[in-house]
XYZ file of C-alpha atoms in Angstrom:
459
model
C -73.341 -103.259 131.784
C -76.482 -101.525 132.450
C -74.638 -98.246 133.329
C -73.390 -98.762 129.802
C -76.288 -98.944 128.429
C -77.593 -96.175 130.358
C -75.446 -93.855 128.904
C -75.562 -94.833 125.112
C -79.143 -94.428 125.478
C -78.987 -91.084 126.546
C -77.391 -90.073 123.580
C -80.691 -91.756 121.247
C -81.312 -88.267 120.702
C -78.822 -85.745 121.691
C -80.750 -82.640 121.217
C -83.119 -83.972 124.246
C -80.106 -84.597 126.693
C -77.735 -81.493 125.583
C -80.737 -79.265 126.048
C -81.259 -80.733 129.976
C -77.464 -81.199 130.291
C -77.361 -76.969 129.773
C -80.175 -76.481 131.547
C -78.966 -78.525 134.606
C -75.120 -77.122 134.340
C -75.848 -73.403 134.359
C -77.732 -74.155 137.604
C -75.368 -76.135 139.042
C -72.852 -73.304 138.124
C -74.788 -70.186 139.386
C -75.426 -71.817 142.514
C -71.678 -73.466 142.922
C -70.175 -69.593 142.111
C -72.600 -67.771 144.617
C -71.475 -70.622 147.227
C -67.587 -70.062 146.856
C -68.039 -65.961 146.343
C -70.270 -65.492 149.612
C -68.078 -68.053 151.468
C -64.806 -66.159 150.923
C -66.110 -62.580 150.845
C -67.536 -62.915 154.107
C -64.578 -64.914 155.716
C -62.042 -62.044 154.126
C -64.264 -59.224 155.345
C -64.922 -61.038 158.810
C -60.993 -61.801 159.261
C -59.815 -58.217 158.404
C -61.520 -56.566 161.267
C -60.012 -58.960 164.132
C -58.995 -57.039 166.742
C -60.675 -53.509 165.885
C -63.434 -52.645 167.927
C -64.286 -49.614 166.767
C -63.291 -46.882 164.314
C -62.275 -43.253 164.448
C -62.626 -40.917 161.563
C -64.093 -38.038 160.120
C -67.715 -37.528 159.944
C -69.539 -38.576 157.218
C -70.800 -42.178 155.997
C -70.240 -44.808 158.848
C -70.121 -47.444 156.528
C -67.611 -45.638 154.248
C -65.664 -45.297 156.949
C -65.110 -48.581 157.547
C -64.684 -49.788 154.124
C -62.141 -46.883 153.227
C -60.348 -47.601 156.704
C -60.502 -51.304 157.596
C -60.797 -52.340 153.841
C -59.138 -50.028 151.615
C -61.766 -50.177 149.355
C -63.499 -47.002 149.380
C -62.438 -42.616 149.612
C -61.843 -41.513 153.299
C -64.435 -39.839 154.612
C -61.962 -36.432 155.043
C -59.321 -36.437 157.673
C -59.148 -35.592 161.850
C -56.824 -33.298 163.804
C -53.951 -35.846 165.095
C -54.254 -34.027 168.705
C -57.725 -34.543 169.025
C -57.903 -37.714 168.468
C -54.660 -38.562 170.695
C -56.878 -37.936 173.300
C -58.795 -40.962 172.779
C -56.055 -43.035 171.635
C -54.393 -42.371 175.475
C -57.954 -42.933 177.152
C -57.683 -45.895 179.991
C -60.365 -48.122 177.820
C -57.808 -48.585 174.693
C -55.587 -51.135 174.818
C -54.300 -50.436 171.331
C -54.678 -47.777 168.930
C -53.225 -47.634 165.422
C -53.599 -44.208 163.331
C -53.606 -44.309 159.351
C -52.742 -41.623 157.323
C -53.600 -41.901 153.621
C -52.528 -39.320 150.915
C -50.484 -41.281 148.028
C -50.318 -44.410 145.944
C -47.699 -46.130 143.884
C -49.142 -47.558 140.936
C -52.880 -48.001 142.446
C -51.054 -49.456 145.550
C -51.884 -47.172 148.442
C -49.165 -46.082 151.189
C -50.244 -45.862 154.644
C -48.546 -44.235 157.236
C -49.211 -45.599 160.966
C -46.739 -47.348 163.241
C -45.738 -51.054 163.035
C -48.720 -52.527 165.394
C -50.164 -52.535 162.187
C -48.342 -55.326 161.211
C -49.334 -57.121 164.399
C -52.714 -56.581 163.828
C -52.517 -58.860 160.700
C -50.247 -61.344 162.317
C -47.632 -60.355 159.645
C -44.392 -61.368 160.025
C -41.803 -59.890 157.677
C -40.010 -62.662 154.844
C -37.314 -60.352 153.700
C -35.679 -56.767 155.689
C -36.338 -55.026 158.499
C -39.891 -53.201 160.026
C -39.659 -49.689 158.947
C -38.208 -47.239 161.660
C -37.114 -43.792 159.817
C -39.083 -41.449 157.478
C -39.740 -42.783 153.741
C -38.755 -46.400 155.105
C -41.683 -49.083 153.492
C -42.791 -52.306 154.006
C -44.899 -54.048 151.581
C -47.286 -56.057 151.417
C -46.527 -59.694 149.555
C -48.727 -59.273 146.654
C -46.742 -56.135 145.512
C -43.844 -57.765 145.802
C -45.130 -60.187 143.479
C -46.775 -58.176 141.666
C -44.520 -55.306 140.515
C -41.385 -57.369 141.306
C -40.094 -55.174 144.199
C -36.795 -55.960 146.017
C -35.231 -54.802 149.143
C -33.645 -51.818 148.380
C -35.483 -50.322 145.929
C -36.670 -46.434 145.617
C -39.985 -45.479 144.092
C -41.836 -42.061 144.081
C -45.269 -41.558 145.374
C -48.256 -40.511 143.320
C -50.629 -38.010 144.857
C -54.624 -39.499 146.028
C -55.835 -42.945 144.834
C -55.270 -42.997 140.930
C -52.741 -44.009 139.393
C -52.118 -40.938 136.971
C -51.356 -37.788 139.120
C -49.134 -35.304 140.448
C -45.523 -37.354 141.367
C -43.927 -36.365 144.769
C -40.413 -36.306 143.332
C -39.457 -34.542 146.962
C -38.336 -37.517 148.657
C -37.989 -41.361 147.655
C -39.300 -44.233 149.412
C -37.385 -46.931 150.181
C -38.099 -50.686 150.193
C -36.184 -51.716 153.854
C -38.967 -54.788 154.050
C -41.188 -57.709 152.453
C -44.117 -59.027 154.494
C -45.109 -62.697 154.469
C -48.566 -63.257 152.912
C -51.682 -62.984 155.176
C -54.798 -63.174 152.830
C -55.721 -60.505 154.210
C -55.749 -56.613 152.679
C -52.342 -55.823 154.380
C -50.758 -57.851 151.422
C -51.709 -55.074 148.729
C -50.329 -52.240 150.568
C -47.046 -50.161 151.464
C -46.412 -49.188 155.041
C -44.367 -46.235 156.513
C -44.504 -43.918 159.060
C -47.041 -41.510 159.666
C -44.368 -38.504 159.928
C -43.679 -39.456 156.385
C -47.131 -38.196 155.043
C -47.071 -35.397 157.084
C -43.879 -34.437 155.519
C -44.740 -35.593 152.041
C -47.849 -33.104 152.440
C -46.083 -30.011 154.526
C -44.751 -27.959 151.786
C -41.805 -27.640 153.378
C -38.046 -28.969 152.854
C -38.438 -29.948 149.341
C -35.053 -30.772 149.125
C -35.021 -34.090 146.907
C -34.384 -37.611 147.939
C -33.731 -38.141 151.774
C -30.034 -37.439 152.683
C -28.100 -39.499 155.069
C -26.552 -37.436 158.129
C -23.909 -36.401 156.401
C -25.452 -34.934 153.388
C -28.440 -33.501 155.867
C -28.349 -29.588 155.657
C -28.080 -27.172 158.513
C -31.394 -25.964 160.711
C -32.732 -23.447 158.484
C -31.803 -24.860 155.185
C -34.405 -25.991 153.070
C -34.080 -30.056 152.576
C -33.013 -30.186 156.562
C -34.838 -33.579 157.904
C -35.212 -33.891 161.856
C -33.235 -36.869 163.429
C -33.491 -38.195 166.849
C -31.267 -35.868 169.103
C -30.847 -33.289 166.110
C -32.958 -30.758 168.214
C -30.702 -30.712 171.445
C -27.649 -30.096 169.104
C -29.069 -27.335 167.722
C -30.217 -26.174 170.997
C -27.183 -26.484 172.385
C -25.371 -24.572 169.485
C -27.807 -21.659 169.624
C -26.589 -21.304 173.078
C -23.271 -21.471 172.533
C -22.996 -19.126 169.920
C -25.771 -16.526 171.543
C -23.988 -16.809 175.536
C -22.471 -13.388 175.271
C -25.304 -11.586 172.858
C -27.571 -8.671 174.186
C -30.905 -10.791 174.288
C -32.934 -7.624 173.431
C -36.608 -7.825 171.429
C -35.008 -5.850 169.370
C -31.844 -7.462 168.569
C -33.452 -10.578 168.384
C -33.247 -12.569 165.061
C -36.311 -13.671 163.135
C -37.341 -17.523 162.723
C -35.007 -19.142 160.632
C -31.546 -17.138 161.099
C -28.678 -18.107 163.241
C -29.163 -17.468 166.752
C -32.377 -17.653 167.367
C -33.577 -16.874 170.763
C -37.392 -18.132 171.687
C -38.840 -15.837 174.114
C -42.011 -16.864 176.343
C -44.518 -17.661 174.275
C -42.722 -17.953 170.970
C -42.105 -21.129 170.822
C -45.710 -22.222 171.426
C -47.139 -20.201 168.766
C -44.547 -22.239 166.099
C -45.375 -25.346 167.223
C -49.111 -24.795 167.569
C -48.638 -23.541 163.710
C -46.866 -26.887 162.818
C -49.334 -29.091 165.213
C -51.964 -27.881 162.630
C -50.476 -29.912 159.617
C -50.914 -32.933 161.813
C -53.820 -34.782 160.808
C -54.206 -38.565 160.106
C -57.014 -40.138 158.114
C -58.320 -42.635 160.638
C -57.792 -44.473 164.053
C -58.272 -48.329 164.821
C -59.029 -49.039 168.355
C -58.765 -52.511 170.434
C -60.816 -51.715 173.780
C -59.754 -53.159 177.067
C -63.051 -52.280 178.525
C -65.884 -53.434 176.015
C -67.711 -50.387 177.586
C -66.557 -48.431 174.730
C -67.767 -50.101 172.209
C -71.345 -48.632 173.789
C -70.777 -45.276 174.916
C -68.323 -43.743 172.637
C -70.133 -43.223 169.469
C -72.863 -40.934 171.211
C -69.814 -39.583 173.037
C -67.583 -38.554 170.343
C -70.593 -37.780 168.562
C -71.721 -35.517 170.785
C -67.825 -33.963 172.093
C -66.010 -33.986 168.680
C -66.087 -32.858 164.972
C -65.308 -37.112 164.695
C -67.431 -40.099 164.177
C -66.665 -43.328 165.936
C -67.932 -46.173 163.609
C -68.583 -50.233 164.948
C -67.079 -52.474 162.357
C -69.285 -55.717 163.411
C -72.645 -53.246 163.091
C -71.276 -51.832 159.191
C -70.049 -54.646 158.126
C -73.867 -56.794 159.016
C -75.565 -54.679 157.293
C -73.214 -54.791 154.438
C -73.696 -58.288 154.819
C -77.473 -58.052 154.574
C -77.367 -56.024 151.573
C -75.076 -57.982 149.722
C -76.751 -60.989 151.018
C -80.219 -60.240 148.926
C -78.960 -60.549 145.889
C -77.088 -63.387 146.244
C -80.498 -64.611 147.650
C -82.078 -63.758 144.516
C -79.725 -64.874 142.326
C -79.785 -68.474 144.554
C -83.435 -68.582 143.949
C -82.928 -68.095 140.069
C -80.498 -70.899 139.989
C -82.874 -73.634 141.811
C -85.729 -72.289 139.332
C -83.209 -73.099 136.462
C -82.431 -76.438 138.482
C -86.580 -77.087 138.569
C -86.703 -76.041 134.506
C -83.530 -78.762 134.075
C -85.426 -81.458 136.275
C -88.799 -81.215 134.590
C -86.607 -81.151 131.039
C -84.527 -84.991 132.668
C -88.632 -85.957 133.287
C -90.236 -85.111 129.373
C -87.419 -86.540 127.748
C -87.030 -89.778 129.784
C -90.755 -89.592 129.407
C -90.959 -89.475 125.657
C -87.784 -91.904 125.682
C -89.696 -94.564 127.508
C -93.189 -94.469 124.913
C -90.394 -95.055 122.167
C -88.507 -97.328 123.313
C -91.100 -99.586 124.973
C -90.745 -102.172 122.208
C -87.134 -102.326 123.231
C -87.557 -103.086 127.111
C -90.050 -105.467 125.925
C -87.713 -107.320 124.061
C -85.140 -107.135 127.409
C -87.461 -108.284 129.301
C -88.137 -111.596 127.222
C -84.007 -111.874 126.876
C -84.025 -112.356 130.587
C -83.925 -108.954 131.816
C -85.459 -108.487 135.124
C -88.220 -105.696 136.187
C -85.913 -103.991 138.857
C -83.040 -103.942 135.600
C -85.657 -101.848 133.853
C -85.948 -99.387 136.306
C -82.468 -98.987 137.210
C -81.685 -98.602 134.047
C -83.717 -95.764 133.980
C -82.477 -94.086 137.064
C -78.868 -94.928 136.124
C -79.771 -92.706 133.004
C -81.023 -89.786 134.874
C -78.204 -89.821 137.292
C -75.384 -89.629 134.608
C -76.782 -86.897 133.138
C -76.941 -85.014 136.554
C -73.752 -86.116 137.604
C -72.061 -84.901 134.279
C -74.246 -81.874 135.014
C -72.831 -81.319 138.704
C -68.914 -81.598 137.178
C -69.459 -79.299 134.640
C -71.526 -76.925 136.377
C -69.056 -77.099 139.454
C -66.277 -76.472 136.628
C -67.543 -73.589 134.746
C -68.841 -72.258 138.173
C -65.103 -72.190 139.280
C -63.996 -70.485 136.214
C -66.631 -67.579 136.623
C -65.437 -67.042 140.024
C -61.739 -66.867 138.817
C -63.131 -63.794 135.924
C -64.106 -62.111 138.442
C -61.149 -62.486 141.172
C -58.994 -61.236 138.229
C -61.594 -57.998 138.373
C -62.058 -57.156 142.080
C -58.009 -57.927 142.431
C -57.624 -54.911 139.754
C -60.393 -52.511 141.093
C -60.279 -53.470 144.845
C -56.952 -55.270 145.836
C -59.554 -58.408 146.858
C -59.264 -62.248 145.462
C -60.899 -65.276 145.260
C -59.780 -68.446 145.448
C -61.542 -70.568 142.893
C -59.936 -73.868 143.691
C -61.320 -74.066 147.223
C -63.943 -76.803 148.286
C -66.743 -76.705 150.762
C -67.152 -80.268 150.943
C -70.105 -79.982 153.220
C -72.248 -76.548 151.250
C -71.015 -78.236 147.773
C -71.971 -81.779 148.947
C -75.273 -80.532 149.489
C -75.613 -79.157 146.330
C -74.575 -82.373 144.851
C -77.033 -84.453 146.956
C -80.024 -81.651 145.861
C -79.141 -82.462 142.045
C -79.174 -86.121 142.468
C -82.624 -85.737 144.326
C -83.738 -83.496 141.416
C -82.284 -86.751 138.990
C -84.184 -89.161 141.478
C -87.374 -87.290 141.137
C -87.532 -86.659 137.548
C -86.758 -90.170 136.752
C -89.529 -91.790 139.205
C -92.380 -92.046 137.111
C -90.610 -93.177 133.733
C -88.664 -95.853 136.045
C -92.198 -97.359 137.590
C -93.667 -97.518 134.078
C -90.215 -99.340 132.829
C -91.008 -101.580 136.111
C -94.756 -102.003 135.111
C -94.563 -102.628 131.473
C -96.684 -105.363 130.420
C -94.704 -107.850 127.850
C -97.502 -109.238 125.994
C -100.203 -105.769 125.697
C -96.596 -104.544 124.293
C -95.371 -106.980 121.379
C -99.030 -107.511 120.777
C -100.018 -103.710 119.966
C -96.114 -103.437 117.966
């Protein structure tokens, strides 16, 4: 009954209660939205560098580094000589390391070559196909399977750097061959091959079209010839075969590229040293045995190498701080609203209570009891900030989910706005019921104290 009356009464003037019911709902709603969006950003950025101790790249911005490496959120910072950084991969402190090599998109998804300890590193397991093995074989990620309804099976051409529009590499196709399981994590918004096919994407040599099976393959020499696995002793074998009985004569020897080939001393390192040079990969991940890396090798790669070594957990805390003053700021703007909404509850159960004095008068003579009065009161302020917690909690929710839809189109990265952090958003309930409480004290001890006869004798 009296929570009833409570609430009829707060509509007496409606002006009064929308204007606090506003007031009180875009705080609750700022507040709610900067809980869920630092929650989940942190826990997303926190959970993608599990298991990567440290970062290899090319010099430049540490912090970009990280971001365009671990995140995929940012440009590389250039790209590394493969050999070089083998080196370091092979060192006795690494117990894994996982090269990227970046270079193409397909529809602002990006396609990373590395090796499939990439997967493991996000605990993906694969839903549909196989883990990719040959050149041009993908695996995607689940959200652009969803996304741009992909199958096993299909073919798709690369686009050259990050955006969209661009130069197509109709040279070969890639081909769907697997589907990973969703991880939350930023593995699900990209497309996985090999690293050998970037470097033969970008190599400028055997533009031949799509990728040929063996039979359709051309001979050593021909443009379009792909490498298989035991292709090279064939065609060592063959060059032997047909060359046994030859004069073997500097002379009489033919160039690169002609049947019967004979490498002399020498010759054969100067080709591959010009091929090793095209080898270069965007970025290593490294997993140290020995946490004694993590120390010494920046300043030693640093000081050895044209490379940077970059600490995720050092970027990604002061990322962490930045991003961590404006929501700060913006916090403290929301309790000021929350103050502004309180002291609004306070005039206008303030005002309520000089005009309506007649009528608790009159309560009190039909039997109404002091404590009634004041709960009354109270039960008014506290449905107003309890419809102001729902609605602020609601529209708070719907902000976040406006801007998932954004950072999922510009950054691959969503929100979930239909989480609850029962114990951060219980708190902010309890604070708005203490701001309720506390605007509704003094009106509810004057209810308590009215004086029945000063009252009807003065109306």
């Amino acid at each position: 009954m009296i929570a009833k009356l409570a609430w009829k009464n707060l509509w007496f003037k409606p002006l009064n209660t929308v204007l606090s019911l506003v007031l009180l709902t875009a705080s609750v709603a700022i507040i709610s939205l900067l809980i869920l969006l630092q929650e989940q950003f942190e826990k997303q950025f926190s959970s993608n560098i599990d298991g990567v101790d440290l970062v290899l790249g090319a010099q430049g911005s540490p912090l970009q580094l990280i971001l365009s490496s671990v995140y995929h959120v940012d440009a590389p910072t250039g790209n590394i000589d493969y050999k070089e950084a083998e080196v370091w991969m092979k060192h006795p402190f690494v117990e894994t390391a996982i090269p990227l090599a970046f270079g193409d998109n397909y529809r602002g998804f990006k396609i990373v070559g590395t090796t499939p300890d990439y997967l493991k590193k996000y605990t993906a397991t694969l839903s549909q196909g196989k883990v990719f093995e040959k050149n041009f074989e993908v695996v995607i990620g689940s959200e652009i399977a969803q996304k741009l309804n992909i199958k096993l099976g299909d073919k798709f051409f690369g686009t050259h750097g990050d955006a969209e529009e661009g130069h197509v590499h109709e040279e070969y196709a890639y081909v769907v061959v697997g589907i990973a399981s969703p991880t939350g994590k930023v593995i699900d918004n990209l497309i996985m091959c090999t690293v050998e096919s970037v470097w033969e994407m970008h190599s400028g040599h055997g533009h031949g079209g799509e990728v040929h099976s063996n039979d359709e393959n051309p001979a050593h020499g021909e443009e379009g010839h792909i490498h298989v696995e035991g292709d090279e002793h064939d065609h060592d074998e063959h060059v032997h075969d047909e060359n046994c009985n030859h004069d073997h004569e500097d002379s009489k020897n033919p160039a690169h590229g002609e049947e019967g080939l004979v490498h002399e001393d020498g010759d054969e390192h100067e080709h591959d040293h010009n091929h090793d040079e095209t080898k270069e990969i965007t970025a290593v991940l490294i997993k140290f045995k020995n946490k004694m890396g993590i120390i010494s090798w920046p300043r030693m790669i640093a000081q050895n190498t044209k490379m940077q070594a970059a600490l995720p957990a050092i970027e990604i805390n002061r990322l962490f701080s930045l991003f961590g003053i404006g929501l700060q700021a913006l916090q403290y703007l929301a309790y000021g609203i929350m103050l502004i909404s309180g002291i609004s509850i306070f005039i206008a159960l303030y005002n309520r209570l000089k005009e309506r004095k007649y009528e608790f008068a009159l309560l009190r003579i039909s039997g109404a009891s002091r404590l009634q009065l004041l709960v009354l009161v109270l039960w008014e302020s506290l449905l107003l900030c309890t419809a102001g917690f729902l609605f602020g909690t609601f529209f708070g929710r719907m902000a976040l989910l406006a801007i998932s839809s954004t950072t999922d189109e510009q950054y691959k990265m969503t929100f979930n706005p239909f989480v609850f952090l029962w114990q951060k958003e219980g708190m902010l309930f309890l604070v708005t019921i203490f701001v309720g409480v506390l605007a509704a004290v003094i009106p509810a001890v004057k209810a308590y104290r009215l004086n029945i006869s000063k009252t009807l004798a003065n109306a």
